[in-house]
Coordinates of C-alpha atoms and ligand atoms in Angstrom, one line a residue:
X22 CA 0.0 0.0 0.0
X23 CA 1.5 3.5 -0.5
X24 CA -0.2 6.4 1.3
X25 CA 0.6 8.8 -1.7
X26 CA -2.0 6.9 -3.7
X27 CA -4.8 8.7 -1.5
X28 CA -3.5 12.3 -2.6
X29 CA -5.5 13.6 -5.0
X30 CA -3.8 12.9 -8.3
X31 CA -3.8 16.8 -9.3
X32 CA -2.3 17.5 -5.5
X33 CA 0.7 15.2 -6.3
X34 CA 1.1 16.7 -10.1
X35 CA 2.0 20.0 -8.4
X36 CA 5.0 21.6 -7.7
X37 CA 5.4 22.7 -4.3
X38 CA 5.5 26.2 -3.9
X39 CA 8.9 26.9 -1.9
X40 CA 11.7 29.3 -1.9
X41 CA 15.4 28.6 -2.1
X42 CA 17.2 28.4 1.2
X43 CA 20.2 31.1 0.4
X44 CA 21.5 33.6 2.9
X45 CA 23.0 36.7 2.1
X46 CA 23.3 40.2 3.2
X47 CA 21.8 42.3 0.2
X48 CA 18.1 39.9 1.0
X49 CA 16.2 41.4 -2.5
X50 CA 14.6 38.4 -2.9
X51 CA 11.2 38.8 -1.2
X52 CA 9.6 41.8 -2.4
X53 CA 10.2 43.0 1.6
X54 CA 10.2 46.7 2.6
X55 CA 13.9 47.1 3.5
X56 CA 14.3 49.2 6.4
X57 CA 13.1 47.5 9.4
X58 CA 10.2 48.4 11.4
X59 CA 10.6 52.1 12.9
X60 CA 11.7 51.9 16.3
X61 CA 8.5 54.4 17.6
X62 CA 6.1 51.0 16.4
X63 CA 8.4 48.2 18.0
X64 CA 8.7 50.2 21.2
X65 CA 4.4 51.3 21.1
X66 CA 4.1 47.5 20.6
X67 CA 6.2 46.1 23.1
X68 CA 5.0 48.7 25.5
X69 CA 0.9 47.2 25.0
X70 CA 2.1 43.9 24.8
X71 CA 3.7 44.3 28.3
X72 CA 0.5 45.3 30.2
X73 CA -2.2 42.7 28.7
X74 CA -2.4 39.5 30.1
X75 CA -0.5 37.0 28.3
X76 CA -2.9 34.0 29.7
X77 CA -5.7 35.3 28.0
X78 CA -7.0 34.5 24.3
X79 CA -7.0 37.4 21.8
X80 CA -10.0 38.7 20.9
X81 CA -12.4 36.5 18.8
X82 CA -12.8 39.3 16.5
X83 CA -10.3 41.8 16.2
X84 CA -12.6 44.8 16.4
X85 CA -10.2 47.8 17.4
X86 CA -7.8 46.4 14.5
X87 CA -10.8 46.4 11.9
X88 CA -11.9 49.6 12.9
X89 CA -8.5 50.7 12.2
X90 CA -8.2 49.1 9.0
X91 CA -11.5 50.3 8.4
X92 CA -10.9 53.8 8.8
X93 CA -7.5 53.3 6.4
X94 CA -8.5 51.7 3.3
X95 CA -11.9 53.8 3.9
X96 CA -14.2 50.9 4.3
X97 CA -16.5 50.0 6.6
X98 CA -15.4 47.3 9.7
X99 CA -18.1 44.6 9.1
X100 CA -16.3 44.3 5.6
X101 CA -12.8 43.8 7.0
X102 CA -11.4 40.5 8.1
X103 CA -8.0 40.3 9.6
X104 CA -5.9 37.6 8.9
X105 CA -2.9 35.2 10.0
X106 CA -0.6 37.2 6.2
X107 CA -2.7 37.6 2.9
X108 CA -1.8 34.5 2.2
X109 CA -4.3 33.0 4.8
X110 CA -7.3 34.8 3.4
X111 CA -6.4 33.9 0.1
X112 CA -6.9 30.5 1.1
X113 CA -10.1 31.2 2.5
X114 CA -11.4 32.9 0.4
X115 CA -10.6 29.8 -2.2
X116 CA -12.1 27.8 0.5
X117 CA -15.7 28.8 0.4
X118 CA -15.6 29.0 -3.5
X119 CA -13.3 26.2 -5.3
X120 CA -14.1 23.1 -5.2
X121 CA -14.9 19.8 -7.8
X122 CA -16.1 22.2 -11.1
X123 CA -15.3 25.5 -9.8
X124 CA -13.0 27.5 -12.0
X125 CA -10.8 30.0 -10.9
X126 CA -9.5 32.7 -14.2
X127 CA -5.8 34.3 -13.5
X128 CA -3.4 36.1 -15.2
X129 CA 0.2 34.3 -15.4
X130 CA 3.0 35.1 -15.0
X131 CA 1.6 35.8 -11.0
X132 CA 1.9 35.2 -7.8
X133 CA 2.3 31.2 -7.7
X134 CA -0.2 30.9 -4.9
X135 CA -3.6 31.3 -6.9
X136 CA -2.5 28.4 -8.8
X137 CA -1.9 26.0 -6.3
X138 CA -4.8 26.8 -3.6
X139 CA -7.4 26.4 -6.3
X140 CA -5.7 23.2 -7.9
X141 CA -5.6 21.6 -4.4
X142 CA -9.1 22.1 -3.6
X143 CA -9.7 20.5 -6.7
X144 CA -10.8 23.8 -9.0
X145 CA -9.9 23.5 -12.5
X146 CA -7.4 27.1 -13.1
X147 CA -7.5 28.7 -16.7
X148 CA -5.0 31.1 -17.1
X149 CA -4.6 34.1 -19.9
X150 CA -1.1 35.2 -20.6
X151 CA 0.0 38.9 -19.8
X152 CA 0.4 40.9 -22.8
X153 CA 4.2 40.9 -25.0
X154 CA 4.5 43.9 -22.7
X155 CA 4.4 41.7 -19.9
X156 CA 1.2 43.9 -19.1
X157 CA -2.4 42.6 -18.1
X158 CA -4.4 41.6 -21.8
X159 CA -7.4 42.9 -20.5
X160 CA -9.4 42.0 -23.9
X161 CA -8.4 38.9 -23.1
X162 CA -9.4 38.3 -19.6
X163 CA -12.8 39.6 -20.6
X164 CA -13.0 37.2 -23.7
X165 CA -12.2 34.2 -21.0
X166 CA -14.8 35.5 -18.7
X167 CA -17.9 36.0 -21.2
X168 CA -16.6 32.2 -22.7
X169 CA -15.6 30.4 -19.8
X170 CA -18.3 32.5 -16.8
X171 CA -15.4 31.6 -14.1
X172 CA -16.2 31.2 -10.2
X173 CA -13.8 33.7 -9.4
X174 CA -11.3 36.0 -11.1
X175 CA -8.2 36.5 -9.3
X176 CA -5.6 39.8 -10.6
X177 CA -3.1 41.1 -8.3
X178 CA -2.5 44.3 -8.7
X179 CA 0.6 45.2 -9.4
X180 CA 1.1 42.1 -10.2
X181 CA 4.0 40.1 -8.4
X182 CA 6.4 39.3 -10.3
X183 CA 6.1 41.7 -13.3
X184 CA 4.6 44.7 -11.5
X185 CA 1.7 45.7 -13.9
X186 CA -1.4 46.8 -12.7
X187 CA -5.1 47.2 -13.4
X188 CA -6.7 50.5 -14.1
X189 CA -10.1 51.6 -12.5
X190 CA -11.7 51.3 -15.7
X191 CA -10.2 48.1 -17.1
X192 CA -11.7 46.0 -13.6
X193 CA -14.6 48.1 -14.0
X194 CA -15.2 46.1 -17.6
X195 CA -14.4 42.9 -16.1
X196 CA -16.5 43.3 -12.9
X197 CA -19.5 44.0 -15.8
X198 CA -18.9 41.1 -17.7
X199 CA -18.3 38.4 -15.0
X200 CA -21.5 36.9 -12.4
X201 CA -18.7 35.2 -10.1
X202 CA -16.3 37.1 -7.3
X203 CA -13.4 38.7 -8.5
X204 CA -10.5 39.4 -6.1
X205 CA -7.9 41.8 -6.5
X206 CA -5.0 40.8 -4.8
X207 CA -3.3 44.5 -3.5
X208 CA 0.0 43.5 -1.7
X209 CA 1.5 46.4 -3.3
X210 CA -0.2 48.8 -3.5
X211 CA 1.1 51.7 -1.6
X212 CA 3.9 51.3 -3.9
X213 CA 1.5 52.2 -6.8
X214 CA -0.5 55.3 -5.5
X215 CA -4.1 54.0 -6.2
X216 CA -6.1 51.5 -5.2
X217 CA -9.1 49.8 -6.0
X218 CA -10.8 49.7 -2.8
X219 CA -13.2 52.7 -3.8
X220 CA -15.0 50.7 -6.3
X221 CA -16.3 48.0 -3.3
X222 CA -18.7 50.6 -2.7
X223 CA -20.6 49.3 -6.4
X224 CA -19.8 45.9 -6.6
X225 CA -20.2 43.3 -3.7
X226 CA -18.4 40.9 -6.0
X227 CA -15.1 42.3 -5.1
X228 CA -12.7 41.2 -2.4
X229 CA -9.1 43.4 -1.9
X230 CA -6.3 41.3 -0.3
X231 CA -3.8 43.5 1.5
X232 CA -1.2 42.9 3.7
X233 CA 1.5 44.1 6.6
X234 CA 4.5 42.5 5.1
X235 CA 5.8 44.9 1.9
X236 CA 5.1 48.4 2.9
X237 CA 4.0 48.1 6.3
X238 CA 7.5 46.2 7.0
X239 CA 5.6 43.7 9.1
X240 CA 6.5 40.6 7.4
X241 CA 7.9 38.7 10.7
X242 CA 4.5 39.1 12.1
X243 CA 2.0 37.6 9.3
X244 CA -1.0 39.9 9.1
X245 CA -2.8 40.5 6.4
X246 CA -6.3 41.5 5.5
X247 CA -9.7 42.0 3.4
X248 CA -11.8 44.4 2.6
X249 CA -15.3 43.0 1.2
X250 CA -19.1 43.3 1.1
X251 CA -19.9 42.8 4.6
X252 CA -22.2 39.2 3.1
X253 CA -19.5 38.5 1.4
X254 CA -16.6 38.8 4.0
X255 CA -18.6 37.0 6.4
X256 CA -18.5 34.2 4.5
X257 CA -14.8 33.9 3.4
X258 CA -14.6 34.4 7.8
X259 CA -16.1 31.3 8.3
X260 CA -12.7 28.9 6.9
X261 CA -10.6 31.4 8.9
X262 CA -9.6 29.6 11.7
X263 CA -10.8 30.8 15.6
X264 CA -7.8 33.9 16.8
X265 CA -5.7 33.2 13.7
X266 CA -4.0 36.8 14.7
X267 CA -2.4 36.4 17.6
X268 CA -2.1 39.2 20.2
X269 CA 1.2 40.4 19.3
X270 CA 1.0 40.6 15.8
X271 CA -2.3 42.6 16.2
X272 CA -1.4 44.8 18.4
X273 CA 1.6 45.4 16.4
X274 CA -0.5 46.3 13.3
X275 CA -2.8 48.7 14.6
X276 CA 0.6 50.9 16.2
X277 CA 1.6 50.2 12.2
X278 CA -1.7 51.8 11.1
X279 CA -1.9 54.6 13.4
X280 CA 1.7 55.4 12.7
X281 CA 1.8 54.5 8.9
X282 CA 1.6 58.5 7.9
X283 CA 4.4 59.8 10.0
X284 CA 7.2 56.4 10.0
X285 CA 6.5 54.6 7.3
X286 CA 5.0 56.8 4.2
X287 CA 8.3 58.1 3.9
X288 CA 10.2 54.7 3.7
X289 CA 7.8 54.1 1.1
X290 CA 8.6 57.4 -0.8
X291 CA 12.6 57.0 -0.4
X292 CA 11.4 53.3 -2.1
X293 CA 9.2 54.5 -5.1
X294 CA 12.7 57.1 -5.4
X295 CA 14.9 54.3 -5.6
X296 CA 12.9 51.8 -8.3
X297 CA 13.3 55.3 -10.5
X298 CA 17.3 54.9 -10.1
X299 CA 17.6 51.5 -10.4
X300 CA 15.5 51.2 -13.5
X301 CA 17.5 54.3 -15.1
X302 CA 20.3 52.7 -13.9
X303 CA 19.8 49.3 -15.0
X304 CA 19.3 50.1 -18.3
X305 CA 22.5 51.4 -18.8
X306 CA 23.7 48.4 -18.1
X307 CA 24.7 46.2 -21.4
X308 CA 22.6 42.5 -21.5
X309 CA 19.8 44.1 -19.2
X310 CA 16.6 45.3 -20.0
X311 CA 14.4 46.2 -16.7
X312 CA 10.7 46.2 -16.9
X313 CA 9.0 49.5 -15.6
X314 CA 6.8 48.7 -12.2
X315 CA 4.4 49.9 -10.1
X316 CA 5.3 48.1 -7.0
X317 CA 9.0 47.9 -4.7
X318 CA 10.6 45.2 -7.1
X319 CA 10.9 44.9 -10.9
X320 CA 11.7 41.7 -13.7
X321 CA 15.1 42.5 -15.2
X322 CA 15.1 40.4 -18.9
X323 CA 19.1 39.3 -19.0
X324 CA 21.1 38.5 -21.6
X325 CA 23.2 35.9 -19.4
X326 CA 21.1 33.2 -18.6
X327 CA 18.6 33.7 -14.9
X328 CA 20.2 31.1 -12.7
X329 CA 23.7 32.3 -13.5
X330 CA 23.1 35.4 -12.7
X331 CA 21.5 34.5 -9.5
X332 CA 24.2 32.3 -8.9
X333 CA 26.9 35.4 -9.5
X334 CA 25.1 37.4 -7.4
X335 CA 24.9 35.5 -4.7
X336 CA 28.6 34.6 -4.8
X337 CA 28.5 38.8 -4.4
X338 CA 26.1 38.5 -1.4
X339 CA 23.2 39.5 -3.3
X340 CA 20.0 37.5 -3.0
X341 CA 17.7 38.2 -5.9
X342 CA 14.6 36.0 -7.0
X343 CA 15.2 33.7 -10.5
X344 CA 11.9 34.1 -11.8
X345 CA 13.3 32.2 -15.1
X346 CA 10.7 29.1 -14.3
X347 CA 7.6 31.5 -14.3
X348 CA 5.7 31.4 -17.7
X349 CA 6.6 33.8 -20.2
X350 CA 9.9 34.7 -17.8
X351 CA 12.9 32.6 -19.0
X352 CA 15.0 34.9 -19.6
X353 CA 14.4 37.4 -16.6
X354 CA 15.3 37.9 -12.5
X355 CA 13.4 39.6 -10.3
X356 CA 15.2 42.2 -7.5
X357 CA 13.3 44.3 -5.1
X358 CA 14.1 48.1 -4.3
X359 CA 16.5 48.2 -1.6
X360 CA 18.0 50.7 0.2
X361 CA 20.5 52.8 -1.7
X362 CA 23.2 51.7 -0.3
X363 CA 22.0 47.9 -1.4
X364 CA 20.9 49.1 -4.8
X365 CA 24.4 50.6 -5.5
X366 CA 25.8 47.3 -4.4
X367 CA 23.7 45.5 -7.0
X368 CA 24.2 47.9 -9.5
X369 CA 27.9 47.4 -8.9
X370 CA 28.1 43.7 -9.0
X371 CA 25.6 43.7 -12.2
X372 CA 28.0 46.1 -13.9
X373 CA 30.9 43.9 -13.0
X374 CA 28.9 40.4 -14.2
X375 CA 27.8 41.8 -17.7
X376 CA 31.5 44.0 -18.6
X377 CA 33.0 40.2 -18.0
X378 CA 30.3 38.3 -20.4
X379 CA 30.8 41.6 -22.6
X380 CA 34.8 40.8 -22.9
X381 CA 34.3 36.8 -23.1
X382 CA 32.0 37.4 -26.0
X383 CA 34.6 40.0 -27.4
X384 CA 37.5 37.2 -27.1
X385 CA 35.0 34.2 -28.3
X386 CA 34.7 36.4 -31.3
Ligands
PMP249 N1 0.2 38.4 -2.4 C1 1.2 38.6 -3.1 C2 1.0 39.1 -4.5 C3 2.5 38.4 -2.6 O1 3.6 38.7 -3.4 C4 2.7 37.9 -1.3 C5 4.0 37.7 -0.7 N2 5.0 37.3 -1.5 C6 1.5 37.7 -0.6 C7 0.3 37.9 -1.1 C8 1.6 37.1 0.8 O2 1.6 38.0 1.7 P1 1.5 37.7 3.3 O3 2.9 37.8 3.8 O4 0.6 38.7 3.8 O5 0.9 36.3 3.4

């Protein structure tokens, strides 16, 4: 007998989703924010952590935190739901829709997680490629939903890895043409300056994933959360699991709320500065063609094969993300914005990796 045989066969056709195990200390390989939490929202944390009781559950909703969020995205409370990272409500959110002949539409190259949640809970996944521009075909995607009427439509926006994103009026024609849910996945967006979140107010067939690990530089922590329908988000809440946040990371999320203005804006402004040098920058560089983004990390299309790079640049301390397997992405790494002191160190090590293939093509010639 072999256990395996009880997996569902489209379970054990998967590739797991993982990440490589490197170390080194330019880490631009996770899309993180890369200054650290301010000091002001460790020490306002710490310091509420300290005087609640440590023996007693959070709370079974995490109103104040909700309200916060609330008042944020400008929302309304009952339509939040708080959760253990994005990637939890994700799941959820697959959860009570995807199952046996449910079909989920996205957009690939994306974030590899849509793909496997739906394929494990046994949803059938159709997929429309981005444009050549490595931008969303939105022509497409509304072809595939007035053919195909999908369960739910899943675009994250900008889009992890290539950083595209949807316009107001592009999900506005999708939203018409579909009758199923469609979730806009927003992990970035305060790198992009707009957000889709007004347009819940007409359609209670959109969910908005955010999170507290990019921007927020919460990552450690794992909150993330939705804004919905109120109907709707109460019904993704019921496959979250009883106080998935714990106490910590909540509490840690609504200091990172009320203090997101005054410490961490700005670390996203000196970020949005330093994607505009590094694309300038990068382009300079001979064998490299950066792809313009709207989030904190770019695809880079290289002339020397992905995996070398990556391997060169980690031999430099330099931890980037080969993207190379990704559909439509062989030929391209992915780096996130770090600081400039890390992006100058990238920039120098990339300069030094492409002059030497430059001269060994010059001598092979
Ligand atoms: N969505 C996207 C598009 C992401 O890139 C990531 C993280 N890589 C997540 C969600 C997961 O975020 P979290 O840490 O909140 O689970």
């Amino acid at each position: 007998m072999n256990p395996l045989d009880k997996i569902k066969p489209r379970v054990r056709e998967l590739k797991a989703y993982t990440l490589s195990p490197d170390r080194a200390s330019v880490k631009i390989n996770q899309n993180e924010n890369p200054w650290d939490a301010p000091e002001t929202i460790k020490r306002e944390t710490l310091r509420r952590i300290q005087s609640r009781a440590w023996s007693r559950y959070p709370d079974f909703v995490p109103a104040s935190l909700h309200e916060k969020l609330a008042a944020f995205a400008g929302w309304r409370a009952d339509g939040v739901v708080a959760g253990n990272g994005s990637n939890e409500l994700i799941q959820a959110t697959l959860m009570v829709t995807v199952g046996e002949g449910r079909r989920v539409l996205i957009s690939e190259p994306t974030f590899a997680l849509y793909r496997q949640v739906a394929t494990v809970l046994g949803g059938e996944v159709l997929s429309v490629p981005l444009d050549g521009e490595l931008k969303f075909d939105v022509g497409a995607l509304r072809e595939a939903i007035e053919r195909e009427e999908p369960d739910v439509t899943i675009l994250c926006s900008p889009n992890n890895p290539t950083g595209c994103r949807v316009e107001h009026d592009e999900l506005e024609s999708l939203l018409a043409a579909t009758r199923g849910i469609v979730v806009i996945d927003e992990a970035y967006f305060e790198f992009s300056g707009q957000t889709v979140a007004p347009l819940l107010y007409a359609h209670s067939n959109l969910a908005v994933f955010r999170t507290f690990s990019k921007a927020m530089g919460l990552a450690a922590l794992r909150v993330g959360y939705l804004l919905a329908a109120p109907e709707l988000a109460r019904e993704v809440g019921k496959a979250v699991l009883p106080y998935n946040l714990n106490a910590f990371s909540q509490t840690a999320a609504e200091v990172a709320v009320e203090l997101y203005e005054s410490e961490l804006k700005p670390t996203v402004r000196r970020i949005l500065q330093e994607r505009e040098r590094l694309y300038e920058n990068l382009r300079r560089v001979p064998g490299l063609a950066p792809v313009r983004s709207h989030a904190n990390f770019m695809v880079v299309r290289s002339a020397i094969e992905p995996k070398r790079v990556f391997r060169e640049l980690l031999a430099r301390d330099i931890l980037v993300r080969d993207v190379s397997g990704y559909p439509m992405l062989k030929d391209y790494f992915r780096l996130s914005v770090g600081t400039p002191a890390e992006n100058d160190k990238l920039l120098a090590a990339l300069g030094d990796i492409f002059s030497e293939e430059g001269k060994e093509t010059m001598n092979a010639e």
